[in-house]
Amino acid sequence: MPILEVSTNLPKEKVTPEVLSGLSKMVSEILDITESYCMMHVLPDQLMTFGGTSEPCAVVRLSSIGRLGVELNKKHAAKIFAFMDKHLGISNDRMFMVFQDLDTSTVGYKGTTFHELYGR
C-alpha cells in the first residue's frame, strides 16, 4: 500500500498523466508490490524554495508497510531521484526524500486496517 507524495513548485501542466502513471509503475516495481495498491499524490504549484532559490524543487515522501530499510531506501532513492530528474527536470540536489515505514494498524483500507486484512 505504498503512497508516494510529491510536493513541488513545478506548474500543474508539467505533471502529466504519463508522469503519474510512470511514478505508479516505478513504485510498484521497486517495492515489488502490485500496482493496484499504489497511490501517487502530486501537489504542484506549491510555494517552495530550496537553498534560497525558487528554481524547480520538491520534497518526496514514500510511505509503505514494510519494504523500506537502510539498504533498500538507498536503492529506492536512486531510482526515484533519477525519475524526477528525467521526467520533471528536478535535479537530485534540489529535492529531499523522506521514507516512512508504516505499521499495519495505522493504515485503513476497505473499512478496516491492514492489520486485520494481513492478520498481523
Tab-separated table of C-alpha atoms in Angstrom:
chain	number	residue	atom	x	y	z
A	1	MET	CA	0.000	0.000	0.000
A	2	PRO	CA	2.713	2.467	-0.770
A	3	ILE	CA	1.906	6.146	-1.067
A	4	LEU	CA	4.289	8.419	-2.920
A	5	GLU	CA	3.680	12.095	-2.155
A	6	VAL	CA	5.452	14.782	-4.133
A	7	SER	CA	5.183	18.473	-3.270
A	8	THR	CA	6.792	20.677	-5.889
A	9	ASN	CA	6.866	24.226	-7.153
A	10	LEU	CA	6.520	22.999	-10.732
A	11	PRO	CA	3.338	24.091	-12.513
A	12	LYS	CA	0.442	21.654	-12.812
A	13	GLU	CA	0.940	21.389	-16.576
A	14	LYS	CA	4.277	19.606	-16.060
A	15	VAL	CA	2.642	16.790	-14.071
A	16	THR	CA	1.040	14.898	-16.933
A	17	PRO	CA	-0.991	11.693	-16.704
A	18	GLU	CA	2.067	9.944	-18.150
A	19	VAL	CA	4.208	11.206	-15.270
A	20	LEU	CA	1.670	9.939	-12.724
A	21	SER	CA	1.376	6.527	-14.369
A	22	GLY	CA	5.166	6.333	-14.671
A	23	LEU	CA	5.559	7.063	-10.960
A	24	SER	CA	2.978	4.415	-10.103
A	25	LYS	CA	4.634	1.770	-12.264
A	26	MET	CA	8.072	2.588	-10.870
A	27	VAL	CA	6.939	2.442	-7.215
A	28	SER	CA	5.202	-0.868	-7.890
A	29	GLU	CA	8.388	-2.288	-9.388
A	30	ILE	CA	10.872	-1.034	-6.801
A	31	LEU	CA	8.717	-2.163	-3.877
A	32	ASP	CA	7.704	-5.401	-5.627
A	33	ILE	CA	4.001	-4.890	-4.952
A	34	THR	CA	1.016	-4.975	-7.272
A	35	GLU	CA	0.298	-1.575	-8.777
A	36	SER	CA	-3.364	-1.793	-7.719
A	37	TYR	CA	-2.214	-0.946	-4.154
A	38	CYS	CA	-0.002	2.003	-5.164
A	39	MET	CA	-1.129	5.613	-4.703
A	40	MET	CA	0.588	8.663	-6.156
A	41	HIS	CA	-0.205	12.117	-4.779
A	42	VAL	CA	1.458	15.037	-6.519
A	43	LEU	CA	0.943	18.586	-5.289
A	44	PRO	CA	2.188	21.013	-7.963
A	45	ASP	CA	2.235	24.826	-7.814
A	46	GLN	CA	3.491	24.878	-4.231
A	47	LEU	CA	5.168	27.973	-2.842
A	48	MET	CA	8.603	26.499	-2.211
A	49	THR	CA	12.254	27.405	-2.094
A	50	PHE	CA	15.319	25.223	-1.706
A	51	GLY	CA	18.697	26.695	-0.878
A	52	GLY	CA	17.234	30.177	-1.035
A	53	THR	CA	16.010	29.979	-4.650
A	54	SER	CA	12.711	29.136	-6.277
A	55	GLU	CA	14.250	27.030	-9.052
A	56	PRO	CA	12.368	23.715	-9.516
A	57	CYS	CA	12.457	21.714	-6.296
A	58	ALA	CA	10.499	19.056	-4.460
A	59	VAL	CA	10.027	17.137	-1.261
A	60	VAL	CA	9.086	13.485	-1.684
A	61	ARG	CA	7.669	11.135	0.924
A	62	LEU	CA	7.466	7.391	0.347
A	63	SER	CA	5.238	5.695	2.912
A	64	SER	CA	4.861	1.935	2.931
A	65	ILE	CA	4.051	-1.010	5.155
A	66	GLY	CA	7.451	-2.649	5.091
A	67	ARG	CA	9.718	-2.878	2.048
A	68	LEU	CA	11.785	0.008	3.422
A	69	GLY	CA	15.035	-0.008	5.358
A	70	VAL	CA	18.596	1.264	5.405
A	71	GLU	CA	19.842	-0.512	2.273
A	72	LEU	CA	16.501	-0.638	0.452
A	73	ASN	CA	15.983	3.112	0.865
A	74	LYS	CA	19.275	3.800	-0.908
A	75	LYS	CA	18.089	1.783	-3.915
A	76	HIS	CA	14.618	3.356	-3.851
A	77	ALA	CA	16.104	6.851	-3.633
A	78	ALA	CA	18.403	6.281	-6.606
A	79	LYS	CA	15.503	5.268	-8.842
A	80	ILE	CA	13.072	7.928	-7.639
A	81	PHE	CA	15.638	10.740	-7.880
A	82	ALA	CA	16.524	9.616	-11.423
A	83	PHE	CA	12.847	9.556	-12.412
A	84	MET	CA	12.230	13.038	-11.013
A	85	ASP	CA	15.212	14.430	-12.906
A	86	LYS	CA	14.384	12.731	-16.201
A	87	HIS	CA	10.625	13.334	-16.258
A	88	LEU	CA	10.194	16.537	-14.259
A	89	GLY	CA	13.590	18.213	-14.537
A	90	ILE	CA	14.156	18.362	-10.781
A	91	SER	CA	17.810	17.616	-10.144
A	92	ASN	CA	18.893	15.459	-7.233
A	93	ASP	CA	20.384	18.447	-5.411
A	94	ARG	CA	17.005	20.245	-5.408
A	95	MET	CA	14.992	17.629	-3.562
A	96	PHE	CA	14.732	15.878	-0.230
A	97	MET	CA	13.141	12.483	0.219
A	98	VAL	CA	11.606	11.070	3.387
A	99	PHE	CA	10.885	7.379	3.947
A	100	GLN	CA	8.132	6.362	6.334
A	101	ASP	CA	7.656	2.729	7.349
A	102	LEU	CA	4.052	2.317	8.477
A	103	ASP	CA	2.578	-0.198	10.877
A	104	THR	CA	-0.350	-2.286	9.578
A	105	SER	CA	-2.582	-0.976	12.374
A	106	THR	CA	-2.103	2.647	11.277
A	107	VAL	CA	-3.344	2.279	7.682
A	108	GLY	CA	-7.002	1.836	6.834
A	109	TYR	CA	-8.442	0.158	3.735
A	110	LYS	CA	-11.848	-1.279	2.826
A	111	GLY	CA	-13.422	-0.208	6.113
A	112	THR	CA	-10.776	-1.765	8.344
A	113	THR	CA	-6.999	-1.728	8.728
A	114	PHE	CA	-4.258	-3.694	7.043
A	115	HIS	CA	-3.622	-5.269	10.434
A	116	GLU	CA	-6.943	-7.054	10.183
A	117	LEU	CA	-6.534	-7.765	6.468
A	118	TYR	CA	-2.978	-9.164	6.862
A	119	GLY	CA	-3.679	-10.866	10.176
A	120	ARG	CA	-0.685	-9.175	11.808
